[in-house]
Amino acid sequence: MSAIGMTPDFWAGRRVFMTGHTGFMGGWLALWLARLGAKVSGYALTPPTEPNLFTAAGVDRDVSSTVADVRDLARLTAAMTAADPEVVMHLAAQPLVRKAYADPVETYATNVMGTVNVLEAMRACPSVRAAVIVTTDKVYDNIERDSGYRETDALGGREPYGNSKACAEFAVRSFRDSYFNGSGGNGGTLGIATARAGNVIGGGDWAAERIVPDAVRAFSSGRTLAVRNPGATRPWQHVLEPLKGYLMLAQRLSEGPEEWSGGWNFGPPESESRPVSWLADELVTLWGDGARWRADGADGVYEARLLAIEIEKAEKQLGWRPVWGADRAAARTVEWYKAHDAGKDVRALTHAQIEAYADDC
């Protein structure tokens, strides 16, 4: 692990408090942390879909789990205090762009006040030395430009999901400057970073209206996959790519909070961003068995045509770099779902993919 900027000794026995461990990205991160020897306490709602990664990969075997809502400040504070964590990883969110259009109140309540509650709970927990708050690449004021967005670019978010995450970014900055810079809060300087990841794919995501789980549902039942915006371009990456960045960032924050705090982008090189149609074609080819897709007319809900992020800061300063690329990400993703459909041990496969990824780093 040291070859990719993570020291095994750092994570061995390290107390980590995670929100969102029952979700897609959270489940992968919890399993990876457990492999590194961390003592993980999770706080989240029940898994959001059936099936789900949490159950399929047996994440509950590796995490001390509290089922509760990040909007419940008292419960969250009690759970974090009991865990006495050194590192906080905040992934709990309402993560779906189209659901945010349908229910903006829940989205803002979860993504903004949920983040505020995590920060407030950290104020009552002096053991915390580092926190990674996961937002999204959609926090930027997207003007559909051709070049990728840098961490210094203006935040905004045109639609409710992206805007709620931009609001969370402002809350993080305010709490960091007001309470965690040595002048108050939990008693000292605390490193807090926000992580802005490009579009992630990988095994175990069954969320509605995302192209990979939509494709799996369609292909498994012999239906044609309907694709809303085949011409839209996205920074596709395997879920393990940004998770590596979060782990590296948490370690650096613990070692040098002032130096490593702030916003960080994690995604593929700009040249590797691909249109939705490319991913649809790739999924069809990898799945086989008569899989197919068709373009489906847009329904008037705004979704960005072009989205790309610049990753120079993470590459040069953090030493993070993407490894698998979109081709391998798609192949590993289909491998996982095919195994699940065949009734194979996807917990073992998930661990095997984590190990393979670490070896490739």
mmCIF file of C-alpha atoms in Angstrom, residues 151-334:
data_model
loop_
_atom_site.group_PDB
_atom_site.id
_atom_site.type_symbol
_atom_site.label_atom_id
_atom_site.label_comp_id
_atom_site.label_asym_id
_atom_site.label_seq_id
_atom_site.Cartn_x
_atom_site.Cartn_y
_atom_site.Cartn_z
ATOM 1 C CA GLU A 151 -10.336 23.585 -7.296
ATOM 2 C CA THR A 152 -9.952 27.382 -7.453
ATOM 3 C CA ASP A 153 -12.880 27.846 -9.871
ATOM 4 C CA ALA A 154 -16.192 29.285 -8.706
ATOM 5 C CA LEU A 155 -18.649 26.955 -7.017
ATOM 6 C CA GLY A 156 -22.311 27.029 -7.892
ATOM 7 C CA GLY A 157 -24.270 24.051 -9.126
ATOM 8 C CA ARG A 158 -27.084 24.827 -11.517
ATOM 9 C CA GLU A 159 -29.426 22.027 -10.427
ATOM 10 C CA PRO A 160 -30.531 21.158 -6.866
ATOM 11 C CA TYR A 161 -28.137 18.262 -6.303
ATOM 12 C CA GLY A 162 -24.997 20.101 -7.420
ATOM 13 C CA ASN A 163 -26.070 23.269 -5.643
ATOM 14 C CA SER A 164 -26.756 21.424 -2.387
ATOM 15 C CA LYS A 165 -23.246 20.016 -2.511
ATOM 16 C CA ALA A 166 -21.801 23.474 -3.253
ATOM 17 C CA CYS A 167 -23.633 24.748 -0.172
ATOM 18 C CA ALA A 168 -22.050 21.913 1.814
ATOM 19 C CA GLU A 169 -18.631 23.051 0.576
ATOM 20 C CA PHE A 170 -19.283 26.554 1.935
ATOM 21 C CA ALA A 171 -20.354 25.088 5.278
ATOM 22 C CA VAL A 172 -17.131 23.069 5.493
ATOM 23 C CA ARG A 173 -15.025 26.143 4.793
ATOM 24 C CA SER A 174 -16.896 28.180 7.393
ATOM 25 C CA PHE A 175 -16.548 25.527 10.116
ATOM 26 C CA ARG A 176 -12.890 24.962 9.287
ATOM 27 C CA ASP A 177 -12.073 28.668 9.524
ATOM 28 C CA SER A 178 -14.279 29.316 12.558
ATOM 29 C CA TYR A 179 -13.738 26.271 14.763
ATOM 30 C CA PHE A 180 -10.953 23.973 13.565
ATOM 31 C CA ASN A 181 -8.005 26.273 12.979
ATOM 32 C CA GLY A 182 -6.653 26.198 16.500
ATOM 33 C CA SER A 183 -8.861 28.982 17.822
ATOM 34 C CA GLY A 184 -11.777 26.896 19.040
ATOM 35 C CA GLY A 185 -13.864 23.877 18.206
ATOM 36 C CA ASN A 186 -12.603 20.552 19.465
ATOM 37 C CA GLY A 187 -9.438 21.919 20.974
ATOM 38 C CA GLY A 188 -6.959 22.309 18.152
ATOM 39 C CA THR A 189 -6.203 22.395 14.451
ATOM 40 C CA LEU A 190 -8.137 19.779 12.537
ATOM 41 C CA GLY A 191 -7.535 18.934 8.894
ATOM 42 C CA ILE A 192 -10.717 19.010 6.815
ATOM 43 C CA ALA A 193 -10.803 18.446 3.070
ATOM 44 C CA THR A 194 -13.623 18.213 0.556
ATOM 45 C CA ALA A 195 -13.348 15.565 -2.159
ATOM 46 C CA ARG A 196 -14.920 16.193 -5.566
ATOM 47 C CA ALA A 197 -15.055 13.007 -7.607
ATOM 48 C CA GLY A 198 -16.017 12.467 -11.221
ATOM 49 C CA ASN A 199 -18.685 9.955 -12.247
ATOM 50 C CA VAL A 200 -17.973 6.626 -10.549
ATOM 51 C CA ILE A 201 -18.892 3.149 -11.721
ATOM 52 C CA GLY A 202 -18.308 -0.254 -10.167
ATOM 53 C CA GLY A 203 -20.063 -3.310 -8.834
ATOM 54 C CA GLY A 204 -22.877 -2.998 -6.329
ATOM 55 C CA ASP A 205 -24.641 0.181 -7.448
ATOM 56 C CA TRP A 206 -28.368 -0.365 -7.961
ATOM 57 C CA ALA A 207 -29.541 3.257 -7.765
ATOM 58 C CA ALA A 208 -32.363 4.389 -10.041
ATOM 59 C CA GLU A 209 -31.670 6.370 -13.203
ATOM 60 C CA ARG A 210 -27.930 5.744 -13.352
ATOM 61 C CA ILE A 211 -26.630 4.222 -16.541
ATOM 62 C CA VAL A 212 -24.773 1.198 -15.110
ATOM 63 C CA PRO A 213 -27.514 -0.100 -12.785
ATOM 64 C CA ASP A 214 -30.104 0.748 -15.453
ATOM 65 C CA ALA A 215 -28.067 -1.309 -17.921
ATOM 66 C CA VAL A 216 -27.751 -4.258 -15.536
ATOM 67 C CA ARG A 217 -31.489 -4.282 -14.890
ATOM 68 C CA ALA A 218 -32.245 -4.087 -18.615
ATOM 69 C CA PHE A 219 -29.691 -6.650 -19.783
ATOM 70 C CA SER A 220 -30.539 -9.149 -17.036
ATOM 71 C CA SER A 221 -34.181 -9.125 -18.088
ATOM 72 C CA GLY A 222 -33.591 -9.077 -21.854
ATOM 73 C CA ARG A 223 -34.792 -5.484 -22.278
ATOM 74 C CA THR A 224 -33.210 -2.687 -24.293
ATOM 75 C CA LEU A 225 -31.368 -0.076 -22.241
ATOM 76 C CA ALA A 226 -32.858 3.402 -22.752
ATOM 77 C CA VAL A 227 -30.197 6.132 -22.631
ATOM 78 C CA ARG A 228 -31.352 9.705 -22.005
ATOM 79 C CA ASN A 229 -28.385 11.811 -23.101
ATOM 80 C CA PRO A 230 -25.991 9.699 -25.172
ATOM 81 C CA GLY A 231 -24.054 12.759 -26.350
ATOM 82 C CA ALA A 232 -23.284 14.064 -22.850
ATOM 83 C CA THR A 233 -19.635 13.712 -21.767
ATOM 84 C CA ARG A 234 -18.660 12.530 -18.306
ATOM 85 C CA PRO A 235 -15.406 11.789 -16.382
ATOM 86 C CA TRP A 236 -15.992 8.044 -15.894
ATOM 87 C CA GLN A 237 -13.805 6.231 -13.351
ATOM 88 C CA HIS A 238 -13.911 3.093 -11.229
ATOM 89 C CA VAL A 239 -15.074 3.696 -7.670
ATOM 90 C CA LEU A 240 -11.684 2.625 -6.302
ATOM 91 C CA GLU A 241 -9.929 5.550 -8.012
ATOM 92 C CA PRO A 242 -11.376 8.373 -5.877
ATOM 93 C CA LEU A 243 -11.469 6.153 -2.779
ATOM 94 C CA LYS A 244 -7.699 5.839 -3.051
ATOM 95 C CA GLY A 245 -7.588 9.625 -3.069
ATOM 96 C CA TYR A 246 -9.772 9.857 0.041
ATOM 97 C CA LEU A 247 -7.518 7.458 1.930
ATOM 98 C CA MET A 248 -4.358 9.268 0.898
ATOM 99 C CA LEU A 249 -5.928 12.593 1.790
ATOM 100 C CA ALA A 250 -7.059 11.440 5.239
ATOM 101 C CA GLN A 251 -3.554 10.282 6.078
ATOM 102 C CA ARG A 252 -1.956 13.520 4.893
ATOM 103 C CA LEU A 253 -4.539 15.595 6.797
ATOM 104 C CA SER A 254 -3.665 13.726 9.983
ATOM 105 C CA GLU A 255 0.010 14.457 9.452
ATOM 106 C CA GLY A 256 -0.312 18.081 8.275
ATOM 107 C CA PRO A 257 -3.799 19.550 8.723
ATOM 108 C CA GLU A 258 -3.070 23.070 7.525
ATOM 109 C CA GLU A 259 -1.160 21.969 4.436
ATOM 110 C CA TRP A 260 -3.715 19.482 3.123
ATOM 111 C CA SER A 261 -7.057 21.066 3.999
ATOM 112 C CA GLY A 262 -9.224 22.418 1.167
ATOM 113 C CA GLY A 263 -10.904 21.078 -1.963
ATOM 114 C CA TRP A 264 -9.522 18.239 -4.108
ATOM 115 C CA ASN A 265 -10.604 16.867 -7.487
ATOM 116 C CA PHE A 266 -10.401 13.154 -8.279
ATOM 117 C CA GLY A 267 -11.174 11.970 -11.779
ATOM 118 C CA PRO A 268 -9.660 10.732 -15.037
ATOM 119 C CA PRO A 269 -7.423 12.921 -17.194
ATOM 120 C CA GLU A 270 -9.499 15.379 -19.230
ATOM 121 C CA SER A 271 -8.629 13.480 -22.403
ATOM 122 C CA GLU A 272 -10.210 10.352 -20.893
ATOM 123 C CA SER A 273 -13.689 11.839 -20.382
ATOM 124 C CA ARG A 274 -16.068 9.873 -22.615
ATOM 125 C CA PRO A 275 -19.615 10.362 -23.909
ATOM 126 C CA VAL A 276 -22.460 8.391 -22.377
ATOM 127 C CA SER A 277 -22.849 6.581 -25.698
ATOM 128 C CA TRP A 278 -19.302 5.204 -25.354
ATOM 129 C CA LEU A 279 -20.119 3.690 -21.977
ATOM 130 C CA ALA A 280 -23.381 2.256 -23.303
ATOM 131 C CA ASP A 281 -21.505 0.624 -26.192
ATOM 132 C CA GLU A 282 -18.857 -0.720 -23.817
ATOM 133 C CA LEU A 283 -21.442 -2.207 -21.458
ATOM 134 C CA VAL A 284 -23.274 -3.867 -24.358
ATOM 135 C CA THR A 285 -20.055 -5.419 -25.697
ATOM 136 C CA LEU A 286 -18.861 -6.623 -22.308
ATOM 137 C CA TRP A 287 -22.243 -8.044 -21.305
ATOM 138 C CA GLY A 288 -22.974 -9.830 -24.583
ATOM 139 C CA ASP A 289 -26.006 -12.147 -24.632
ATOM 140 C CA GLY A 290 -27.916 -9.858 -26.982
ATOM 141 C CA ALA A 291 -27.543 -6.740 -24.839
ATOM 142 C CA ARG A 292 -28.522 -3.543 -26.645
ATOM 143 C CA TRP A 293 -29.327 0.113 -26.074
ATOM 144 C CA ARG A 294 -31.288 2.904 -27.722
ATOM 145 C CA ALA A 295 -31.408 6.664 -27.351
ATOM 146 C CA ASP A 296 -34.333 7.911 -25.304
ATOM 147 C CA GLY A 297 -35.650 11.451 -25.710
ATOM 148 C CA ALA A 298 -34.684 13.930 -22.979
ATOM 149 C CA ASP A 299 -37.529 14.905 -20.660
ATOM 150 C CA GLY A 300 -36.643 18.573 -20.175
ATOM 151 C CA VAL A 301 -34.769 18.156 -16.883
ATOM 152 C CA TYR A 302 -31.424 19.926 -17.048
ATOM 153 C CA GLU A 303 -28.320 17.725 -17.044
ATOM 154 C CA ALA A 304 -24.940 19.131 -18.012
ATOM 155 C CA ARG A 305 -23.820 18.381 -21.567
ATOM 156 C CA LEU A 306 -20.113 18.555 -20.765
ATOM 157 C CA LEU A 307 -18.480 17.894 -17.415
ATOM 158 C CA ALA A 308 -14.752 17.581 -16.790
ATOM 159 C CA ILE A 309 -12.447 18.288 -13.860
ATOM 160 C CA GLU A 310 -8.764 19.119 -13.719
ATOM 161 C CA ILE A 311 -6.740 16.776 -11.483
ATOM 162 C CA GLU A 312 -3.327 18.440 -11.590
ATOM 163 C CA LYS A 313 -3.452 19.429 -7.905
ATOM 164 C CA ALA A 314 -4.040 15.858 -6.717
ATOM 165 C CA GLU A 315 -1.385 14.488 -9.062
ATOM 166 C CA LYS A 316 1.359 16.979 -8.243
ATOM 167 C CA GLN A 317 0.730 17.709 -4.576
ATOM 168 C CA LEU A 318 -0.878 14.555 -3.222
ATOM 169 C CA GLY A 319 0.861 12.083 -5.516
ATOM 170 C CA TRP A 320 -2.480 10.535 -6.498
ATOM 171 C CA ARG A 321 -3.071 9.365 -10.056
ATOM 172 C CA PRO A 322 -5.773 7.366 -11.846
ATOM 173 C CA VAL A 323 -4.728 3.824 -12.720
ATOM 174 C CA TRP A 324 -7.377 1.735 -14.427
ATOM 175 C CA GLY A 325 -8.905 4.084 -16.986
ATOM 176 C CA ALA A 326 -12.434 3.934 -18.361
ATOM 177 C CA ASP A 327 -11.918 0.692 -20.316
ATOM 178 C CA ARG A 328 -10.755 -1.314 -17.313
ATOM 179 C CA ALA A 329 -13.309 0.356 -15.060
ATOM 180 C CA ALA A 330 -16.106 -0.828 -17.329
ATOM 181 C CA ALA A 331 -14.644 -4.330 -17.563
ATOM 182 C CA ARG A 332 -14.293 -4.696 -13.779
ATOM 183 C CA THR A 333 -17.818 -3.371 -13.310
ATOM 184 C CA VAL A 334 -19.412 -5.858 -15.692
#
